[in-house]
mmCIF file of C-alpha atoms in Angstrom:
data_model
loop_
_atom_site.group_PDB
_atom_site.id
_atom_site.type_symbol
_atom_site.label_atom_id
_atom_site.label_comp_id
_atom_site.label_asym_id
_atom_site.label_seq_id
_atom_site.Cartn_x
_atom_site.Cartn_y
_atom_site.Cartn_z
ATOM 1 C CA UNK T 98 -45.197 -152.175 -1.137
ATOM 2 C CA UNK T 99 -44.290 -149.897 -4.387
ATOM 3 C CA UNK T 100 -43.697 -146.545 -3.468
ATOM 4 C CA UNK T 101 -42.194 -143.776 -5.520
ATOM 5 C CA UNK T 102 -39.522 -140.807 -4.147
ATOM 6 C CA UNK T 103 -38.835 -137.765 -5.377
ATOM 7 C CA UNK T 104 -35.258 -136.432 -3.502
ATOM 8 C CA UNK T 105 -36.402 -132.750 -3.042
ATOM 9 C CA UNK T 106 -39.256 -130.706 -2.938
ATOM 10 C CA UNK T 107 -37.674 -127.470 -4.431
ATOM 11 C CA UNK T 108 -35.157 -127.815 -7.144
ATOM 12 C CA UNK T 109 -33.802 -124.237 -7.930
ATOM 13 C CA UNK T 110 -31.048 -123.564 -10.779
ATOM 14 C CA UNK T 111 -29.914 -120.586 -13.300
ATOM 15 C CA UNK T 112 -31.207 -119.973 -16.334
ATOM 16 C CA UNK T 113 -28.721 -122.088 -18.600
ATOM 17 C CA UNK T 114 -27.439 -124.373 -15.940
ATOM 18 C CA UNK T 115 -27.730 -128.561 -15.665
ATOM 19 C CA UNK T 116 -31.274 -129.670 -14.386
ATOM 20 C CA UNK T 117 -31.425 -132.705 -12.426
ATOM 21 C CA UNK T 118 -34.622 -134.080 -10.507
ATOM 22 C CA UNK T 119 -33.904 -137.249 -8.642
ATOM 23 C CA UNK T 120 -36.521 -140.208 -8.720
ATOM 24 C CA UNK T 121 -36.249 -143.970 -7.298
ATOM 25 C CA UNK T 122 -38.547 -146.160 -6.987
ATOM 26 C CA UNK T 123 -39.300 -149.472 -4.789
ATOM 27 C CA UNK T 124 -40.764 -152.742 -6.587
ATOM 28 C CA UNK T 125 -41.328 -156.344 -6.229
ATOM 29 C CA UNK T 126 -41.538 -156.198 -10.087
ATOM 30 C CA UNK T 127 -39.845 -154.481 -12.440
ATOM 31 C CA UNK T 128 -42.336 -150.894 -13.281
ATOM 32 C CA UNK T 129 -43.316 -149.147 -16.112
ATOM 33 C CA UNK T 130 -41.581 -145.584 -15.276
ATOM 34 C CA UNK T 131 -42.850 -141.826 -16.098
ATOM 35 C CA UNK T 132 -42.134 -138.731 -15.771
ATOM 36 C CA UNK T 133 -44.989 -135.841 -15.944
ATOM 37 C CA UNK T 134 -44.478 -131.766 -15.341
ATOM 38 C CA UNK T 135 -47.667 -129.498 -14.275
ATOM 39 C CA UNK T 136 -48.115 -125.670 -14.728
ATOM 40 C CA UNK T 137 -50.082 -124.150 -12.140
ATOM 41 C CA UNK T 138 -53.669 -124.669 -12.605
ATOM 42 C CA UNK T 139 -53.521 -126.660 -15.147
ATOM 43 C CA UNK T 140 -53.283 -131.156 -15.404
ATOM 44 C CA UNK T 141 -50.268 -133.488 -16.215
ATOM 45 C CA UNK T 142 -48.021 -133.689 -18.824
ATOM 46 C CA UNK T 143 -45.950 -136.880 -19.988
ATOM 47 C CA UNK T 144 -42.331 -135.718 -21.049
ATOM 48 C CA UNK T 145 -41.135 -139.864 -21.222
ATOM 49 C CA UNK T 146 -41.560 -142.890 -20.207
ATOM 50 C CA UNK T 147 -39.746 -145.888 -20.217
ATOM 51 C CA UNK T 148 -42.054 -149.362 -20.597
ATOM 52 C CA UNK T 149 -39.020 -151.394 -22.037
ATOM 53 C CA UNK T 150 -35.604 -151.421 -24.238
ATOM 54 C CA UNK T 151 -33.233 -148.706 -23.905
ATOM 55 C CA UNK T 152 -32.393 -147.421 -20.746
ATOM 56 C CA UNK T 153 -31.886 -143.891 -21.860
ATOM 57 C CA UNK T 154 -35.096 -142.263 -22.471
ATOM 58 C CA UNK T 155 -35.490 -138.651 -24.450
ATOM 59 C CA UNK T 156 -38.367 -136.635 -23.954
ATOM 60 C CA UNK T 157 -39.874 -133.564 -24.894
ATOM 61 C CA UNK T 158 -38.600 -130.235 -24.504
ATOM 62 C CA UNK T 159 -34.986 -131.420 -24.134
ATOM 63 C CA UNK T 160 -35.465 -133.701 -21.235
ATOM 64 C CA UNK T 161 -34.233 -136.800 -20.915
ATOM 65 C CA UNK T 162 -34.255 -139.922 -17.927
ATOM 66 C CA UNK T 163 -31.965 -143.128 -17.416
ATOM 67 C CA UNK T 164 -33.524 -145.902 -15.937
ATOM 68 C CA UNK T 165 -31.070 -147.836 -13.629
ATOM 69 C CA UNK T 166 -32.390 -150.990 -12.559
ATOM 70 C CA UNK T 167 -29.516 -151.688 -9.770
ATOM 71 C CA UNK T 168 -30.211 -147.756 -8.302
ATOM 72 C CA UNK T 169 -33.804 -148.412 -8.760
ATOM 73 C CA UNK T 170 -33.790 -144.769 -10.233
ATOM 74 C CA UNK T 171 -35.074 -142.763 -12.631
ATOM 75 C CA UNK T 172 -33.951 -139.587 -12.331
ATOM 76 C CA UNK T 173 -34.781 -136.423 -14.981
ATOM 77 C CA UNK T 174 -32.011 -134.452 -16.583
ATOM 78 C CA UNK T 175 -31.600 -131.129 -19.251
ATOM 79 C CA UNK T 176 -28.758 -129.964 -20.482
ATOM 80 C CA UNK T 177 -30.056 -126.192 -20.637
ATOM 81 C CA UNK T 178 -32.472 -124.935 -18.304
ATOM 82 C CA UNK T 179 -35.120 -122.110 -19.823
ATOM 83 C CA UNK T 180 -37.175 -119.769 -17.812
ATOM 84 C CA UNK T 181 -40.034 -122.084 -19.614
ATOM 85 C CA UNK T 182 -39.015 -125.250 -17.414
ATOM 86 C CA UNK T 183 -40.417 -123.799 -14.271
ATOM 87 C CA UNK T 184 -43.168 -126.082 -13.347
ATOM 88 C CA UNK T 185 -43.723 -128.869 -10.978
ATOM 89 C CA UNK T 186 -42.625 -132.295 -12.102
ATOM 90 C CA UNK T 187 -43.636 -135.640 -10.961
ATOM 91 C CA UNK T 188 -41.990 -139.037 -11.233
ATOM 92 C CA UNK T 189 -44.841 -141.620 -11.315
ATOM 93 C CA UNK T 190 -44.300 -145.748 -11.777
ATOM 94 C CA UNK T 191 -46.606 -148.364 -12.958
ATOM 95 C CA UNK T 192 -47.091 -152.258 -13.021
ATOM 96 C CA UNK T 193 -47.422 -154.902 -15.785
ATOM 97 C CA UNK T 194 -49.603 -156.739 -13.146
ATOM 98 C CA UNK T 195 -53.029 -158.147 -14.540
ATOM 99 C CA UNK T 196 -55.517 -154.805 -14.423
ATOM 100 C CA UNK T 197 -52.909 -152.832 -12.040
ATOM 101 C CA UNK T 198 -51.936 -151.051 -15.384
ATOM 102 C CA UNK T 199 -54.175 -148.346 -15.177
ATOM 103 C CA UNK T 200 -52.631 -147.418 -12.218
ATOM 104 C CA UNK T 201 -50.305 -144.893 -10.855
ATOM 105 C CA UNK T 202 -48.728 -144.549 -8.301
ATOM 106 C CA UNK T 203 -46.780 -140.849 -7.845
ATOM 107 C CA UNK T 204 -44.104 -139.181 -6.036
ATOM 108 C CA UNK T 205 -44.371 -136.174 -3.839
ATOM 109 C CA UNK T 206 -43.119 -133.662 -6.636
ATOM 110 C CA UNK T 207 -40.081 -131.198 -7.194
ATOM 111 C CA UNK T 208 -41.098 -127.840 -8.052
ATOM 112 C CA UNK T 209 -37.857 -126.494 -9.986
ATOM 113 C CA UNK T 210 -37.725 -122.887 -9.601
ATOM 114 C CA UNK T 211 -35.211 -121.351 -12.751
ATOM 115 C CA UNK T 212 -33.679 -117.650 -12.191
ATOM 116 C CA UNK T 213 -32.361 -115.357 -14.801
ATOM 117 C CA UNK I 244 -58.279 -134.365 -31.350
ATOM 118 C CA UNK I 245 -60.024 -132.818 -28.407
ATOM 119 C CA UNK I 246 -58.096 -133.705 -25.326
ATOM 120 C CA UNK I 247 -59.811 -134.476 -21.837
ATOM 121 C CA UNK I 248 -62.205 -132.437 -20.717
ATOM 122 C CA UNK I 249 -62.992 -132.386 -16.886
ATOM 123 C CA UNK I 250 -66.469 -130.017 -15.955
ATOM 124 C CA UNK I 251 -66.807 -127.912 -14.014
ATOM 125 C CA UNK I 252 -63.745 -125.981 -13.267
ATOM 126 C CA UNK I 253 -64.298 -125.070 -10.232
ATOM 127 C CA UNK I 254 -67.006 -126.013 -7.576
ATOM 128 C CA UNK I 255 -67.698 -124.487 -4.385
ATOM 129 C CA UNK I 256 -69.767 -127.201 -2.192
ATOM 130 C CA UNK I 257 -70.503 -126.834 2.087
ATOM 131 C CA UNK I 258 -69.364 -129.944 4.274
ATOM 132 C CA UNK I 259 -72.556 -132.611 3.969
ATOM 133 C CA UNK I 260 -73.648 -132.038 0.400
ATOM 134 C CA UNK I 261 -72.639 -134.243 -2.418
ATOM 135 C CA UNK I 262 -70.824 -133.403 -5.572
ATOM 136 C CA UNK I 263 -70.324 -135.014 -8.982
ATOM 137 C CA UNK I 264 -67.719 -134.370 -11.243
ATOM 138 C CA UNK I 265 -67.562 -134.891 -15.152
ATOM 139 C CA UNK I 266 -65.045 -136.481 -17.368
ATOM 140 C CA UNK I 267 -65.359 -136.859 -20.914
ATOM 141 C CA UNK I 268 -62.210 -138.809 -22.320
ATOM 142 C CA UNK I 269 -60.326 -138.805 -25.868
ATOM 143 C CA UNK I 270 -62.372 -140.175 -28.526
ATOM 144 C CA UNK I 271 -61.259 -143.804 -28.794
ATOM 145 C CA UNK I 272 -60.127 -144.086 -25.351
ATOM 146 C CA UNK I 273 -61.503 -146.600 -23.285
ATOM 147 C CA UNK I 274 -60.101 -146.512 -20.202
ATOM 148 C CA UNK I 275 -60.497 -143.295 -17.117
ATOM 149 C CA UNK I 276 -58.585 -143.103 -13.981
ATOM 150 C CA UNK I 277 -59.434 -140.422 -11.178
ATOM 151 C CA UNK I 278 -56.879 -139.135 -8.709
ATOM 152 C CA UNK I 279 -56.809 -136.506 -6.305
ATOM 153 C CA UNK I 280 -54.280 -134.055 -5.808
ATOM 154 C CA UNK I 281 -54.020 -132.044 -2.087
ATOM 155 C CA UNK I 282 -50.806 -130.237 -0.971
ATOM 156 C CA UNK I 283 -50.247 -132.665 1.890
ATOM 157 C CA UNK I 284 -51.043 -135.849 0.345
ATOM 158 C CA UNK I 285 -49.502 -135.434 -3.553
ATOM 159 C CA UNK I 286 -51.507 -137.094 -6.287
ATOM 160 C CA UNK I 287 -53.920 -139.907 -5.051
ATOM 161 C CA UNK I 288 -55.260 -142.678 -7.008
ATOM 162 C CA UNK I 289 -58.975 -143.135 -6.191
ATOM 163 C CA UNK I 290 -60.068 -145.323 -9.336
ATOM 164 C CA UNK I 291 -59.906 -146.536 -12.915
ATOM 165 C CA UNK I 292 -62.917 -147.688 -15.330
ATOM 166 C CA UNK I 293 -62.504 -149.788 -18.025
ATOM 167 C CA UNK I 294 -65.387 -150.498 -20.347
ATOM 168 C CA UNK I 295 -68.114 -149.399 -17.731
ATOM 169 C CA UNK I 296 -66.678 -152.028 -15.121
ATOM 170 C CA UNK I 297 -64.502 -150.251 -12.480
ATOM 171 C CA UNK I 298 -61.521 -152.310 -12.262
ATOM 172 C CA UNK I 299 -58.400 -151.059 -9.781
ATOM 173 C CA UNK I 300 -59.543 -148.810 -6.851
ATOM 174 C CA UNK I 301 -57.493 -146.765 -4.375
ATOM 175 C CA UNK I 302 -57.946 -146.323 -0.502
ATOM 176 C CA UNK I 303 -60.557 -144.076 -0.527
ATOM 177 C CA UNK I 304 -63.610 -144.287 1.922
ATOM 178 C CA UNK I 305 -66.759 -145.450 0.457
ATOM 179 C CA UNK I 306 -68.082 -141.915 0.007
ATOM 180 C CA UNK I 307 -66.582 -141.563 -3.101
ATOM 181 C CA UNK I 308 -67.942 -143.374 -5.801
ATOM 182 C CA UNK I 309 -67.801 -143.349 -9.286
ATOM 183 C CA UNK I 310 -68.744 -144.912 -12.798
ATOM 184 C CA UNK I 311 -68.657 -145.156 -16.843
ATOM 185 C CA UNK I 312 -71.108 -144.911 -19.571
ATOM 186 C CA UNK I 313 -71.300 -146.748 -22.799
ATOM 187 C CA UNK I 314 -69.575 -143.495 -24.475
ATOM 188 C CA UNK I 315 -66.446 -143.780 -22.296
ATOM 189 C CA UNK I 316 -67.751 -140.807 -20.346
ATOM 190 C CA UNK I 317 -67.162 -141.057 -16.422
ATOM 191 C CA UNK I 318 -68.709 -139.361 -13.450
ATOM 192 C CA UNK I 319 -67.492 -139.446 -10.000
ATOM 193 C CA UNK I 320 -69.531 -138.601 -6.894
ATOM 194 C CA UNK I 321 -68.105 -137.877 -3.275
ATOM 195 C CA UNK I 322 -71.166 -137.617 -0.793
ATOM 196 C CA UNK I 323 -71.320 -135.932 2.489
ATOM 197 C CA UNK I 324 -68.595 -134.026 1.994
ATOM 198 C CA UNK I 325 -65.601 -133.055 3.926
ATOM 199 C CA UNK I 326 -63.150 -130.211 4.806
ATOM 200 C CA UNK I 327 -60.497 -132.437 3.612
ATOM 201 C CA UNK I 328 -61.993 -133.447 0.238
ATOM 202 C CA UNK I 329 -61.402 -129.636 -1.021
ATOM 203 C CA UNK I 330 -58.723 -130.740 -3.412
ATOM 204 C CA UNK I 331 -57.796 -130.686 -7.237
ATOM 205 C CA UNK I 332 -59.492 -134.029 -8.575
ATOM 206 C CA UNK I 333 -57.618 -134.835 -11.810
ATOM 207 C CA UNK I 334 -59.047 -137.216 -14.693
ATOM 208 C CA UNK I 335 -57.313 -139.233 -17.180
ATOM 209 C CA UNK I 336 -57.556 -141.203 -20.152
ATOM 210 C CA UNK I 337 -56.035 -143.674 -21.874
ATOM 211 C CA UNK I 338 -56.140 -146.362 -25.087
ATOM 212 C CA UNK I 339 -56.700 -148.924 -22.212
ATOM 213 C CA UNK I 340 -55.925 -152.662 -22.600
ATOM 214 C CA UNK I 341 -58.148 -155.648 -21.541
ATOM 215 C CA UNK I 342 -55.340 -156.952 -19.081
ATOM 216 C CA UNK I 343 -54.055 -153.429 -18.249
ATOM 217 C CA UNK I 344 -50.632 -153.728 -18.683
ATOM 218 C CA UNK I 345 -49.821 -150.133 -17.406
ATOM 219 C CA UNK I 346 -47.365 -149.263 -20.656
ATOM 220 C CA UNK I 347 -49.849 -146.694 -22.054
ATOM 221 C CA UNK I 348 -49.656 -143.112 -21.752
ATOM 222 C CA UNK I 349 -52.351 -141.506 -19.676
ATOM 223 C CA UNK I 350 -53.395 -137.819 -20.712
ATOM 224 C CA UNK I 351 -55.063 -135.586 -18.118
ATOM 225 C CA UNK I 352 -57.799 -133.072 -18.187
ATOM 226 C CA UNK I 353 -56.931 -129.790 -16.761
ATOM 227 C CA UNK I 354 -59.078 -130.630 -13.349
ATOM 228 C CA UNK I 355 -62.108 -129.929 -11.074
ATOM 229 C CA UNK I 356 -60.689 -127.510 -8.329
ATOM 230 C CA UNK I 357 -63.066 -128.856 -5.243
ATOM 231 C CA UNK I 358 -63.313 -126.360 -2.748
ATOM 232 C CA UNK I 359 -65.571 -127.570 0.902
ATOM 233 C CA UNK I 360 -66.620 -124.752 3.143
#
């Protein structure tokens, strides 16, 4: 069965400091792979995805994901974190499987908390 | 472009009534996709129309329901409702593809907060 993981439910880190949310996913067949961040009350926002080509994958707002194929990961880095990046992001995977595209399938979430 | 708008905000409904929730997508976009979002459970997939034909659906039980107009527009219904339905029900839209092949980005509406008392 596909399933998504997120490795931590509360990601916390300085203002300025390395931001790393960890993702992997399990497939029979090789997914389309996304990464989205919601502000409270509000919907979902794509910052990447990666459908095929280069592994390295640069977003918006300075974020950026590798896909590894033998880790099965997906994990979401910046350099530089900003009071701004506090949110709730969500890695989410999908399937080029005949009308299974419109699906997604999402992982728990990592709320990243950023102090001054 | 106006993005997707979900109506109403906010609903207050008591367990056994019904509820419908409105989607209107991106101009152009043909294809909506509902999930819902609770604390314990994450972000659900309940289901995805594609030209008025609903075409992937999620485990959900059959009270909840939903469908497409001509327009693109969708509507979801959940009847006799539940404590556990209160949740955030999220819509989103996309260019869609006739065989789906999931590599299209999805944009969300802000979302119905459901609240059952």
């Amino acid at each position: 069965a596909q399933s998504v993981t997120q490795l931590g439910s509360h990601v916390s880190v300085s203002e300025g400091a390395l931001v790393l949310l960890r993702c992997n996913y399990s497939s029979s067949v090789p997914p389309y792979l996304f990464w989205y961040v919601q502000y409270p009350n509000q919907g979902l926002q794509l910052l990447l995805k990666y459908t095929t080509g280069a592994t390295l994958v640069k977003g918006i707002n300075g974020f950026e994901a590798e896909f590894k194929k033998s880790e099965t990961s997906f994990h979401l880095t910046k350099p530089s974190a900003h009071m701004s990046d506090a949110a709730e992001y969500f890695c989410a995977v999908s399937f080029p499987i005949y009308n299974q595209g419109g699906k997604l399938i999402f992982g728990q979430g990592t709320e990243l908390s950023v102090k001054p | 472009k106006a993005g997707v708008t979900q109506t109403p905000r906010y609903l207050i409904k008591t367990r056994g009534q019904q509820v419908t929730l409105s989607c209107s997508p991106i101009s152009g976009h043909r294809s909506v996709s509902w999930y819902q979002q609770t604390p314990g459970q994450g972000l659900q997939f309940l289901f995805e129309y594609f030209s008025e034909t609903q075409r992937n659906k999620g485990n959900f039980p059959g009270r909840f329901s939903g469908r497409q107009f001509s327009n693109s527009r969708s509507e979801m219904n959940v009847s006799t409702l539940e404590l556990g339905d209160s949740a955030l029900y999220l819509c989103a839209s996309s260019v869609g593809q006739g065989t789906a092949r999931g590599n299209t980005e999805a944009f969300f509406g802000q979302g119905t907060r459901l609240t059952v008392v």
